[in-house]
Amino acid sequence: MIKVAIVGFGNVGKAVYEAISASDDFELKYIVSKRTMDVIVPILKDVSELNNIDVAILASPSRAVPDLAASLLSKGICTVDSYDIHSNIVDVRARLDKIAKENNSAAIISAGWDPGTDSVVRALMLAMVPKGITYTNFGPGMSMGHTVAVKAIPGVKDALSMTIPVGSGVHRRIVYVELQEGADFNTVSKAIREDAYFVHDETHVIKVESVDELKDVGHGVNLLRKGTSGVTANQRMEFNMSINNPALTGQIMVSAARAVVKQKPGCYTMIEIPPIDYLAGDRDKLIHELV
Amino acid sequence: MIKVAIVGFGNVGKAVYEAISASDDFELKYIVSKRTMDVIVPILKDVSELNNIDVAILASPSRAVPDLAASLLSKGICTVDSYDIHSNIVDVRARLDKIAKENNSAAIISAGWDPGTDSVVRALMLAMVPKGITYTNFGPGMSMGHTVAVKAIPGVKDALSMTIPVGSGVHRRIVYVELQEGADFNTVSKAIREDAYFVHDETHVIKVESVDELKDVGHGVNLLRKGTSGVTANQRMEFNMSINNPALTGQIMVSAARAVVKQKPGCYTMIEIPPIDYLAGDRDKLIHELV
């Protein structure tokens, strides 16, 4: 049994809790959260109280993840996160790799679906078709990052930013806004369209009475590659999915928690992990059933 | 530079040759083949003559692969193959694992597209959606195994067996036969439909003047999984491809040859290899671009 703690209990933390409950090989020891809640495990207020566990699954906002992971790895506790700030992943990995190696622990970072399992599919496609272009088409689904950016704009009471795939890696943004009383729609709409998150994309802003009525955590992706294997062109492959976003993220983090305890000390992204390590059960049986 | 030899020079061996030629990190030292051919590397008649190489890529018929791999691994030479007799993979892996560990070498077996990269996709889907069903739908494309079975039937001069996906893992077989002079079509057709390769599938036998005119090495697959992540049902994902079969197989074997020299002694299937190991280039750059 892998002794595990969940750090953070928002949408993803709850999905991690569900995925652990549905697995036979984990023992949930603690949840770290400032919320009060109705669960059967001890609730800790701070990660500094964590001890005597194998892995901490960090379901915290990405910006908080590197420091949280560093503090746990330095205590010899393995970590899994779904850190999604793409441009910083190489640096975060280098920082945590050093700490993990010094403290005989291991981390898998960016273990969600993108970055995460999509990254593995992109790596596999590149191994199969070394020359060509891979397009990652997200959605339709809600973008957390874009939604947060809209909510910060003056006059916005609530918002939801949908990512719509137009194809070949291009995305349309449809932003639903609920205005504060007295706010001017045209001013808000212009501010959104000029924001750094939106300025390069086709963006439509729509005023609604209630953002809450639009909420749906469904999401999807289409990964498309066409290119050349050896000297043979026109090799085509794609990966599609239509999923509940937090449920998939939570499940992938739990599968990564299973893998992280099998790794040598260090920090890894998902493309650095043997896929069989994510799976429970007898190795020969898995090879027989999957290969 | 990885010093490599190609063993066997049929459709797949030629594709391996092309994939090596298109890569910068391999030095092709030998081809082992009884054919005469117009290439710029030494041709050896037998694998026993191989020496001073890092990896041998075995583009030989599956039945010959285990003994060939065993003899090379025992000389300390790594091997890659695309062994495709699914039911024997666990046993072949166990046999070669022992030899590889005793002789400080490594093997990646069943490194084609199925078994191979499809196996990796199936493993990844299982990590994302632990409960549910995965369907593997092959084709449309020529099945080598089925074609060979038809050619062995009395009265058949030439044959081609197409695999057509009907959905949910069920396949239709369309068998094109060119008859020997005097052979009776109904007798041949009945013998094919009663053969162990065909008896469980919907099989259509069609008489043609020339099988040669039908030849096409295009193939494809659709891997489909629907199931539950954590406690959330209806998670849907699929992987599709439309490819030149030997070109993809050859490329995957070359990518696996790049990976095998990075592994600890032992025998591995593709689901046991970190995907990044298949790729050429700087590790941080790959992580930056793919994750």
Coordinates of C-alpha atoms in Angstrom, one line a residue:
Chain A
M1 CA 0.0 0.0 0.0
I2 CA 1.3 3.4 -1.0
K3 CA 0.8 5.9 1.8
V4 CA -0.5 9.1 0.3
A5 CA -1.6 12.7 1.2
I6 CA -3.6 15.1 -0.9
V7 CA -2.5 18.7 -0.6
G8 CA -5.3 21.1 -1.7
F9 CA -9.0 20.2 -2.0
G10 CA -10.5 22.2 -4.8
N11 CA -12.0 20.5 -8.0
V12 CA -8.8 18.6 -8.7
G13 CA -8.1 17.7 -5.0
K14 CA -11.6 16.2 -4.8
A15 CA -11.0 14.2 -8.0
V16 CA -7.7 12.9 -6.6
Y17 CA -9.7 11.8 -3.5
E18 CA -12.2 10.0 -5.7
A19 CA -9.4 8.3 -7.8
I20 CA -7.6 7.1 -4.7
S21 CA -10.9 5.8 -3.3
A22 CA -11.4 3.8 -6.5
S23 CA -7.9 2.3 -6.3
D24 CA -6.8 -0.7 -4.2
D25 CA -3.1 0.1 -3.8
F26 CA -3.3 3.4 -1.9
E27 CA -3.8 4.3 1.7
L28 CA -4.9 7.9 2.1
K29 CA -3.3 9.2 5.3
Y30 CA -4.0 13.0 5.3
I31 CA -5.7 15.8 3.4
V32 CA -4.0 19.2 3.7
S33 CA -6.6 22.0 3.4
K34 CA -7.8 25.0 5.3
R35 CA -11.4 24.1 4.5
T36 CA -13.5 22.1 6.9
M37 CA -15.0 19.0 5.2
D38 CA -16.7 15.7 5.8
V39 CA -14.1 13.0 5.1
I40 CA -12.8 10.1 7.1
V41 CA -9.1 11.0 7.2
P42 CA -7.2 13.6 9.3
I43 CA -7.2 17.1 7.9
L44 CA -3.9 19.0 8.4
K45 CA -3.7 22.8 8.1
D46 CA -0.2 22.9 6.6
V47 CA 2.2 20.7 4.6
S48 CA 4.8 21.2 7.2
E49 CA 2.8 18.8 9.4
L50 CA 3.1 15.9 6.8
N51 CA 5.1 12.9 7.9
N52 CA 5.3 9.2 7.5
I53 CA 3.9 9.2 4.0
D54 CA 5.3 8.0 0.7
V55 CA 3.8 10.5 -1.7
A56 CA 2.1 13.9 -1.5
I57 CA -0.2 14.7 -4.4
L58 CA -0.1 18.5 -4.9
A59 CA -3.6 19.7 -6.1
S60 CA -2.6 23.3 -5.5
P61 CA -2.4 26.3 -7.8
S62 CA 0.5 26.0 -10.2
R63 CA 2.3 29.1 -8.8
A64 CA 2.4 27.5 -5.3
V65 CA 3.6 24.1 -6.6
P66 CA 7.4 24.5 -6.9
D67 CA 8.0 25.7 -3.3
L68 CA 5.6 23.1 -1.9
A69 CA 7.3 20.3 -3.8
A70 CA 10.7 21.5 -2.7
S71 CA 9.8 21.5 0.9
L72 CA 8.4 18.0 0.8
L73 CA 11.2 16.5 -1.4
S74 CA 13.7 17.9 1.1
K75 CA 11.9 15.8 3.8
G76 CA 12.3 12.7 1.7
I77 CA 8.6 12.7 0.6
C78 CA 7.9 12.0 -3.1
T79 CA 5.6 14.5 -4.9
V80 CA 3.3 14.6 -7.9
D81 CA 1.8 17.8 -9.3
S82 CA 0.1 19.0 -12.5
Y83 CA 2.2 22.2 -12.8
D84 CA 1.0 23.7 -16.1
I85 CA 3.2 26.8 -16.7
H86 CA 4.8 25.4 -19.8
S87 CA 7.6 27.9 -20.2
N88 CA 8.9 27.2 -16.7
I89 CA 8.8 23.4 -16.6
V90 CA 12.5 22.9 -17.6
D91 CA 13.6 25.2 -14.8
V92 CA 11.3 23.8 -12.1
R93 CA 12.4 20.3 -13.1
A94 CA 16.1 21.2 -12.7
R95 CA 15.5 22.8 -9.3
L96 CA 13.5 19.9 -7.9
D97 CA 15.8 17.3 -9.4
K98 CA 18.7 18.6 -7.3
I99 CA 16.7 18.6 -4.1
A100 CA 15.2 15.2 -4.8
K101 CA 18.6 13.6 -5.4
E102 CA 20.1 15.2 -2.3
N103 CA 17.2 13.9 -0.1
N104 CA 16.5 10.4 -1.7
S105 CA 13.1 11.4 -3.0
A106 CA 11.4 11.7 -6.4
A107 CA 9.0 14.0 -8.1
I108 CA 6.8 13.7 -11.2
I109 CA 5.9 17.2 -12.3
S110 CA 3.3 18.4 -14.9
A111 CA 1.4 15.2 -14.5
G112 CA -2.0 16.3 -15.9
W113 CA -3.3 15.9 -19.4
D114 CA -1.6 18.8 -20.9
P115 CA 1.2 19.0 -19.9
G116 CA 1.1 15.3 -19.1
T117 CA -0.4 12.5 -21.1
D118 CA -0.6 14.8 -24.2
S119 CA 3.1 15.3 -23.8
V120 CA 3.6 11.5 -23.9
V121 CA 1.5 11.2 -27.0
R122 CA 3.5 14.0 -28.7
A123 CA 6.8 12.2 -27.8
L124 CA 5.5 9.0 -29.1
M125 CA 4.3 10.6 -32.4
L126 CA 7.7 12.2 -32.8
A127 CA 9.4 8.8 -32.3
M128 CA 7.1 7.4 -35.0
V129 CA 7.2 10.3 -37.4
P130 CA 10.4 12.3 -36.7
K131 CA 9.8 15.0 -39.4
G132 CA 6.6 16.9 -39.6
I133 CA 4.3 19.1 -37.6
T134 CA 2.2 18.3 -34.5
Y135 CA -0.9 20.4 -33.9
T136 CA -2.5 20.5 -30.4
N137 CA -6.1 21.6 -30.7
F138 CA -7.7 22.2 -27.3
G139 CA -11.4 22.2 -26.5
P140 CA -14.2 22.9 -26.6
G141 CA -13.7 23.5 -22.9
M142 CA -13.3 26.1 -20.3
S143 CA -9.8 27.6 -19.9
M144 CA -9.0 28.3 -16.2
G145 CA -6.1 30.7 -17.0
H146 CA -8.1 32.8 -19.4
T147 CA -11.1 32.8 -17.1
V148 CA -9.0 34.1 -14.2
A149 CA -7.6 36.8 -16.5
V150 CA -11.1 38.0 -17.4
K151 CA -12.3 38.1 -13.8
A152 CA -9.4 40.5 -13.0
I153 CA -10.8 43.1 -15.5
P154 CA -12.7 46.0 -13.8
G155 CA -16.5 45.7 -14.3
V156 CA -16.5 41.9 -14.5
K157 CA -18.6 40.2 -11.8
D158 CA -18.2 36.6 -13.1
A159 CA -16.7 35.1 -16.3
L160 CA -16.1 32.0 -18.2
S161 CA -13.6 31.7 -21.1
M162 CA -14.2 28.9 -23.6
T163 CA -11.5 27.6 -25.8
I164 CA -12.8 26.5 -29.2
P165 CA -10.4 24.6 -31.6
V166 CA -10.4 26.1 -35.1
G167 CA -7.8 23.6 -36.3
S168 CA -4.0 23.5 -37.0
G169 CA -3.3 24.7 -33.4
V170 CA -5.4 27.9 -33.7
H171 CA -8.1 28.6 -31.1
R172 CA -11.1 30.9 -30.9
R173 CA -11.9 32.3 -27.4
I174 CA -15.5 32.9 -26.5
V175 CA -15.8 34.9 -23.3
Y176 CA -19.0 34.9 -21.4
V177 CA -19.2 37.8 -18.9
E178 CA -21.6 38.8 -16.1
L179 CA -21.2 42.5 -15.5
Q180 CA -21.1 44.4 -12.3
E181 CA -23.9 46.9 -11.9
G182 CA -23.2 50.0 -13.9
A183 CA -20.3 48.5 -15.9
D184 CA -20.2 49.4 -19.6
F185 CA -20.1 46.3 -21.8
N186 CA -18.1 47.9 -24.7
T187 CA -15.4 49.0 -22.3
V188 CA -15.2 45.6 -20.7
S189 CA -15.2 43.8 -24.1
K190 CA -12.4 46.0 -25.4
A191 CA -10.3 45.5 -22.3
I192 CA -10.7 41.7 -22.6
R193 CA -9.8 41.7 -26.3
E194 CA -6.7 43.8 -25.7
D195 CA -5.5 41.6 -22.7
A196 CA -2.3 39.7 -23.3
Y197 CA -4.2 36.4 -22.9
F198 CA -6.5 37.3 -25.8
V199 CA -4.8 39.8 -28.1
H200 CA -3.4 37.1 -30.5
D201 CA -6.6 35.0 -30.8
E202 CA -10.0 35.5 -32.4
T203 CA -12.0 36.6 -29.3
H204 CA -15.7 37.0 -28.9
V205 CA -17.2 38.6 -25.8
I206 CA -20.8 37.8 -24.9
K207 CA -22.8 39.4 -22.1
V208 CA -24.9 36.9 -20.1
E209 CA -27.3 37.2 -17.1
S210 CA -25.7 34.2 -15.2
V211 CA -22.3 32.7 -15.8
D212 CA -23.1 30.0 -13.3
E213 CA -25.7 28.5 -15.7
L214 CA -23.0 27.9 -18.3
K215 CA -20.6 25.9 -16.1
D216 CA -19.4 22.5 -17.4
V217 CA -16.0 20.9 -16.7
G218 CA -16.1 18.9 -19.9
H219 CA -13.0 19.4 -22.1
G220 CA -11.2 17.8 -25.0
V221 CA -8.2 17.7 -27.2
N222 CA -7.2 16.7 -30.7
L223 CA -3.5 16.0 -31.3
L224 CA -2.7 15.8 -34.9
R225 CA 0.6 14.9 -36.6
K226 CA 1.4 14.4 -40.3
G227 CA 4.9 13.8 -41.4
T228 CA 7.7 11.4 -42.5
S229 CA 8.8 8.1 -41.1
G230 CA 12.3 7.3 -42.6
V231 CA 11.8 8.7 -46.1
T232 CA 8.1 8.0 -46.4
A233 CA 5.8 11.0 -46.3
N234 CA 2.1 11.4 -45.4
Q235 CA 2.1 9.4 -42.2
R236 CA -1.0 10.6 -40.4
M237 CA -1.9 10.1 -36.7
E238 CA -4.2 11.7 -34.2
F239 CA -5.3 11.4 -30.6
N240 CA -8.7 12.7 -29.6
M241 CA -10.5 12.8 -26.2
S242 CA -13.6 14.2 -24.7
I243 CA -13.4 14.2 -20.9
N244 CA -14.3 15.6 -17.5
N245 CA -11.3 17.8 -16.9
P246 CA -10.8 17.6 -13.1
A247 CA -11.7 13.9 -13.1
L248 CA -9.0 13.1 -15.7
T249 CA -6.4 15.3 -14.0
G250 CA -7.0 13.7 -10.6
Q251 CA -6.8 10.2 -12.1
I252 CA -3.5 11.0 -13.9
M253 CA -2.0 12.4 -10.7
V254 CA -3.0 9.2 -8.8
S255 CA -1.5 7.0 -11.6
A256 CA 1.7 9.2 -11.4
A257 CA 1.8 8.7 -7.6
R258 CA 1.9 5.0 -8.3
A259 CA 4.8 5.6 -10.6
V260 CA 6.9 8.1 -8.6
V261 CA 7.6 5.6 -5.8
K262 CA 9.2 3.3 -8.4
Q263 CA 11.7 5.9 -9.7
K264 CA 15.3 6.5 -8.7
P265 CA 15.8 9.8 -6.8
G266 CA 15.2 12.8 -9.1
C267 CA 12.6 14.9 -10.8
Y268 CA 10.8 13.7 -13.9
T269 CA 8.2 14.8 -16.5
M270 CA 5.8 12.2 -17.8
I271 CA 7.8 11.6 -21.0
E272 CA 10.6 10.3 -18.8
I273 CA 8.6 7.6 -17.0
P274 CA 8.1 4.0 -18.3
P275 CA 4.3 3.9 -19.0
I276 CA 3.9 0.5 -17.2
D277 CA 4.9 2.3 -13.9
Y278 CA 1.6 4.2 -13.9
L279 CA -0.4 0.9 -13.7
A280 CA -1.3 -1.3 -10.8
G281 CA -1.0 -5.1 -10.9
D282 CA 1.4 -7.9 -11.9
R283 CA 4.0 -6.8 -14.5
D284 CA 3.7 -10.0 -16.7
K285 CA -0.1 -9.8 -16.6
L286 CA 0.0 -6.1 -17.8
I287 CA 2.5 -7.0 -20.6
H288 CA 0.3 -9.9 -21.7
E289 CA -2.8 -7.7 -21.7
L290 CA -1.4 -4.5 -23.2
V291 CA 1.5 -5.4 -25.5
Chain B
M1 CA 27.1 7.8 -32.9
I2 CA 25.3 4.5 -32.3
K3 CA 26.9 1.6 -34.3
V4 CA 24.1 -0.4 -35.8
A5 CA 23.5 -3.4 -38.0
I6 CA 20.4 -4.4 -39.9
V7 CA 19.6 -8.2 -39.9
G8 CA 17.2 -9.1 -42.7
F9 CA 16.5 -6.9 -45.8
G10 CA 12.9 -7.4 -46.8
N11 CA 10.2 -4.7 -46.7
V12 CA 10.9 -3.8 -43.1
G13 CA 14.7 -4.1 -43.3
K14 CA 14.7 -1.7 -46.2
A15 CA 12.5 0.7 -44.2
V16 CA 15.0 0.4 -41.3
Y17 CA 17.8 1.3 -43.7
E18 CA 15.9 4.4 -44.9
A19 CA 15.1 5.5 -41.3
I20 CA 18.8 5.1 -40.3
S21 CA 19.8 7.1 -43.4
A22 CA 17.4 9.9 -42.3
S23 CA 18.9 10.1 -38.8
D24 CA 22.1 11.8 -37.7
D25 CA 23.0 9.7 -34.7
F26 CA 23.5 6.3 -36.2
E27 CA 26.4 4.8 -38.0
L28 CA 25.3 1.8 -40.1
K29 CA 28.1 -0.8 -40.0
Y30 CA 26.6 -3.9 -41.6
I31 CA 23.6 -5.5 -43.2
V32 CA 23.1 -9.2 -42.7
S33 CA 21.3 -10.7 -45.7
K34 CA 21.7 -13.5 -48.1
R35 CA 20.5 -11.3 -51.0
T36 CA 23.0 -9.3 -53.1
M37 CA 22.2 -5.6 -53.1
D38 CA 23.5 -2.2 -54.0
V39 CA 24.3 -0.5 -50.7
I40 CA 27.5 1.1 -49.4
V41 CA 28.0 -1.0 -46.3
P42 CA 29.4 -4.4 -45.9
I43 CA 27.0 -7.3 -46.4
L44 CA 27.4 -10.2 -44.0
K45 CA 25.9 -13.6 -44.7
D46 CA 25.2 -14.6 -41.0
V47 CA 24.7 -12.8 -37.7
S48 CA 27.5 -14.9 -36.2
E49 CA 29.9 -12.5 -38.1
L50 CA 28.6 -9.4 -36.3
N51 CA 31.0 -7.7 -34.0
N52 CA 31.9 -4.3 -32.8
I53 CA 28.4 -2.9 -33.0
D54 CA 26.1 -1.4 -30.3
V55 CA 22.7 -2.6 -31.6
A56 CA 21.4 -5.1 -34.1
I57 CA 17.9 -4.4 -35.6
L58 CA 16.3 -7.7 -36.3
A59 CA 14.1 -7.2 -39.4
S60 CA 13.6 -11.0 -39.6
P61 CA 10.4 -13.1 -39.6
S62 CA 9.0 -13.3 -36.0
R63 CA 9.6 -17.0 -35.6
A64 CA 13.3 -16.5 -36.2
V65 CA 13.6 -13.5 -33.8
P66 CA 14.0 -15.1 -30.3
D67 CA 17.0 -17.3 -31.2
L68 CA 18.6 -14.5 -33.2
A69 CA 18.2 -12.1 -30.3
A70 CA 19.5 -14.7 -27.8
S71 CA 22.7 -15.3 -29.8
L72 CA 23.4 -11.5 -30.2
L73 CA 22.6 -10.6 -26.6
S74 CA 24.9 -13.4 -25.4
K75 CA 27.7 -11.6 -27.3
G76 CA 26.9 -8.3 -25.5
I77 CA 25.1 -6.8 -28.5
C78 CA 21.8 -5.0 -27.9
T79 CA 18.9 -6.0 -30.0
V80 CA 15.6 -4.5 -31.2
D81 CA 12.9 -6.5 -33.0
S82 CA 9.2 -6.2 -33.9
Y83 CA 8.3 -9.7 -32.7
D84 CA 4.5 -9.9 -33.2
I85 CA 3.3 -13.3 -31.8
H86 CA 1.3 -11.7 -29.0
S87 CA 0.7 -14.8 -27.0
N88 CA 4.4 -15.6 -26.7
I89 CA 5.7 -12.1 -25.8
V90 CA 5.9 -12.6 -22.0
D91 CA 7.9 -15.9 -22.4
V92 CA 10.3 -14.4 -25.0
R93 CA 10.8 -11.4 -22.8
A94 CA 11.6 -13.7 -19.8
R95 CA 14.1 -15.8 -21.8
L96 CA 15.9 -12.8 -23.3
D97 CA 15.9 -10.8 -20.0
K98 CA 18.0 -13.5 -18.4
I99 CA 20.5 -13.7 -21.2
A100 CA 20.8 -9.9 -21.5
K101 CA 21.4 -9.5 -17.7
E102 CA 24.1 -12.2 -17.8
N103 CA 25.8 -10.6 -20.7
N104 CA 25.5 -6.9 -20.0
S105 CA 23.3 -6.2 -23.0
A106 CA 19.7 -5.0 -23.5
A107 CA 16.8 -5.8 -25.8
I108 CA 13.6 -4.1 -26.8
I109 CA 11.2 -6.6 -28.2
S110 CA 7.9 -6.2 -30.1
A111 CA 8.9 -2.7 -31.1
G112 CA 6.6 -2.2 -34.1
W113 CA 3.2 -0.4 -34.1
D114 CA 1.2 -3.3 -32.8
P115 CA 2.6 -4.7 -30.7
G116 CA 4.6 -1.6 -30.0
T117 CA 3.4 2.0 -30.1
D118 CA -0.2 0.9 -29.9
S119 CA 0.7 -0.9 -26.7
V120 CA 2.1 2.3 -25.3
V121 CA -1.2 4.1 -26.2
R122 CA -3.2 1.3 -24.5
A123 CA -1.1 1.6 -21.4
L124 CA -1.5 5.3 -21.3
M125 CA -5.3 5.1 -21.8
L126 CA -5.4 2.6 -18.9
A127 CA -3.5 5.0 -16.7
M128 CA -6.0 7.7 -17.6
V129 CA -9.2 5.6 -17.5
P130 CA -8.6 2.6 -15.2
K131 CA -12.0 1.1 -15.7
G132 CA -13.6 0.5 -19.1
I133 CA -13.0 -1.2 -22.4
T134 CA -10.3 -0.6 -25.0
Y135 CA -11.1 -1.6 -28.6
T136 CA -8.3 -2.1 -31.1
N137 CA -9.6 -1.7 -34.6
F138 CA -7.1 -2.6 -37.3
G139 CA -7.1 -1.5 -41.0
P140 CA -8.1 -1.2 -43.7
G141 CA -4.8 -2.9 -44.5
M142 CA -3.1 -6.1 -45.6
S143 CA -2.6 -8.7 -42.9
M144 CA 0.7 -10.6 -43.5
G145 CA -0.2 -13.5 -41.2
H146 CA -3.6 -14.1 -42.9
T147 CA -2.1 -13.7 -46.4
V148 CA 0.6 -16.3 -45.6
A149 CA -2.1 -18.7 -44.3
V150 CA -4.1 -18.3 -47.6
K151 CA -1.0 -18.8 -49.8
A152 CA -0.5 -22.2 -48.1
I153 CA -4.0 -23.5 -49.3
P154 CA -3.9 -25.9 -52.3
G155 CA -5.0 -24.2 -55.5
V156 CA -3.9 -20.7 -54.5
K157 CA -1.3 -19.1 -56.8
D158 CA -1.2 -15.7 -55.0
A159 CA -3.3 -14.1 -52.3
L160 CA -3.9 -10.9 -50.3
S161 CA -5.9 -10.8 -47.1
M162 CA -7.3 -7.4 -46.2
T163 CA -8.4 -6.6 -42.6
I164 CA -11.4 -4.3 -42.5
P165 CA -12.4 -2.8 -39.1
V166 CA -16.1 -3.3 -38.4
G167 CA -15.9 -1.6 -35.0
S168 CA -15.6 -2.6 -31.3
G169 CA -12.6 -4.8 -32.1
V170 CA -14.4 -6.9 -34.7
H171 CA -12.9 -7.4 -38.1
R172 CA -14.0 -8.4 -41.6
R173 CA -11.6 -10.3 -43.8
I174 CA -11.6 -9.8 -47.5
V175 CA -9.4 -12.3 -49.2
Y176 CA -8.3 -11.8 -52.8
V177 CA -7.1 -15.0 -54.5
E178 CA -5.4 -15.7 -57.8
L179 CA -6.0 -19.4 -58.6
Q180 CA -3.6 -21.9 -60.0
E181 CA -4.7 -23.3 -63.3
G182 CA -7.5 -25.9 -62.9
A183 CA -8.2 -25.0 -59.3
D184 CA -11.9 -24.9 -58.2
F185 CA -12.9 -21.5 -56.7
N186 CA -15.6 -23.0 -54.4
T187 CA -13.2 -25.5 -52.9
V188 CA -10.5 -22.9 -52.3
S189 CA -13.0 -20.5 -50.9
K190 CA -14.4 -23.1 -48.5
A191 CA -10.9 -24.1 -47.3
I192 CA -10.1 -20.4 -46.6
R193 CA -13.3 -19.8 -44.6
E194 CA -12.7 -22.9 -42.5
D195 CA -9.0 -22.1 -41.8
A196 CA -8.2 -21.3 -38.2
Y197 CA -7.2 -17.8 -39.2
F198 CA -10.6 -17.0 -40.7
V199 CA -13.2 -19.3 -39.1
H200 CA -14.2 -16.8 -36.3
D201 CA -14.4 -13.7 -38.6
E202 CA -16.8 -12.6 -41.3
T203 CA -14.7 -13.7 -44.4
H204 CA -15.3 -12.9 -48.0
V205 CA -13.2 -14.6 -50.7
I206 CA -12.9 -12.8 -54.1
K207 CA -11.3 -14.3 -57.2
V208 CA -9.1 -11.9 -59.1
E209 CA -6.9 -12.1 -62.3
S210 CA -3.9 -10.4 -60.6
V211 CA -3.2 -10.0 -56.9
D212 CA -0.1 -7.9 -57.8
E213 CA -2.4 -5.1 -59.0
L214 CA -4.0 -4.8 -55.6
K215 CA -0.8 -4.4 -53.5
D216 CA -0.6 -1.5 -51.1
V217 CA 1.3 -1.3 -47.9
G218 CA -1.0 1.3 -46.4
H219 CA -2.5 0.4 -43.0
G220 CA -4.2 2.0 -40.1
V221 CA -5.6 1.5 -36.6
N222 CA -8.3 3.0 -34.4
L223 CA -7.7 2.5 -30.6
L224 CA -10.9 3.5 -28.7
R225 CA -11.4 3.6 -25.0
K226 CA -14.4 4.7 -23.0
G227 CA -14.5 4.3 -19.2
T228 CA -14.2 5.8 -15.8
S229 CA -11.5 8.1 -14.3
G230 CA -11.8 8.0 -10.5
V231 CA -15.6 7.8 -10.2
T232 CA -16.4 9.8 -13.3
A233 CA -17.8 7.8 -16.3
N234 CA -18.0 8.5 -20.0
Q235 CA -14.3 9.5 -20.4
R236 CA -13.7 9.0 -24.1
M237 CA -10.4 8.8 -26.0
E238 CA -9.1 7.4 -29.3
F239 CA -5.9 7.1 -31.3
N240 CA -6.2 6.9 -35.1
M241 CA -3.5 6.5 -37.8
S242 CA -3.2 6.0 -41.5
I243 CA 0.3 4.9 -42.4
N244 CA 2.7 3.1 -44.7
N245 CA 3.2 -0.1 -42.6
P246 CA 6.8 -1.1 -43.3
A247 CA 7.9 2.6 -43.2
L248 CA 6.4 3.1 -39.7
T249 CA 7.6 -0.3 -38.4
G250 CA 11.2 0.5 -39.6
Q251 CA 11.1 4.0 -38.1
I252 CA 9.9 2.7 -34.7
M253 CA 12.6 0.0 -34.7
V254 CA 15.2 2.7 -35.3
S255 CA 13.8 4.9 -32.5
A256 CA 13.9 1.8 -30.2
A257 CA 17.5 1.2 -31.2
R258 CA 18.2 4.7 -29.9
A259 CA 16.5 3.8 -26.6
V260 CA 17.9 0.4 -26.1
V261 CA 21.5 1.6 -25.6
K262 CA 20.2 3.8 -22.7
Q263 CA 18.7 1.0 -20.7
K264 CA 20.1 -1.1 -17.9
P265 CA 20.8 -4.7 -18.9
G266 CA 17.6 -6.7 -19.5
C267 CA 14.7 -7.2 -21.9
Y268 CA 11.9 -4.7 -22.3
T269 CA 8.7 -4.2 -24.2
M270 CA 7.9 -0.6 -25.3
I271 CA 5.6 0.1 -22.3
E272 CA 8.6 -0.3 -20.1
I273 CA 10.7 2.4 -21.8
P274 CA 10.6 6.1 -20.9
P275 CA 9.3 7.7 -24.2
I276 CA 12.0 10.4 -24.2
D277 CA 14.6 7.7 -24.7
Y278 CA 13.3 7.1 -28.3
L279 CA 14.2 10.6 -29.3
A280 CA 17.4 12.2 -30.5
G281 CA 18.6 15.5 -29.1
D282 CA 19.1 17.5 -26.0
R283 CA 16.9 16.3 -23.1
D284 CA 16.0 19.8 -21.8
K285 CA 15.2 20.9 -25.4
L286 CA 12.9 17.9 -25.8
I287 CA 11.2 18.5 -22.5
H288 CA 10.7 22.2 -23.4
E289 CA 9.2 21.3 -26.8
L290 CA 7.1 18.3 -25.9
V291 CA 5.9 18.8 -22.3

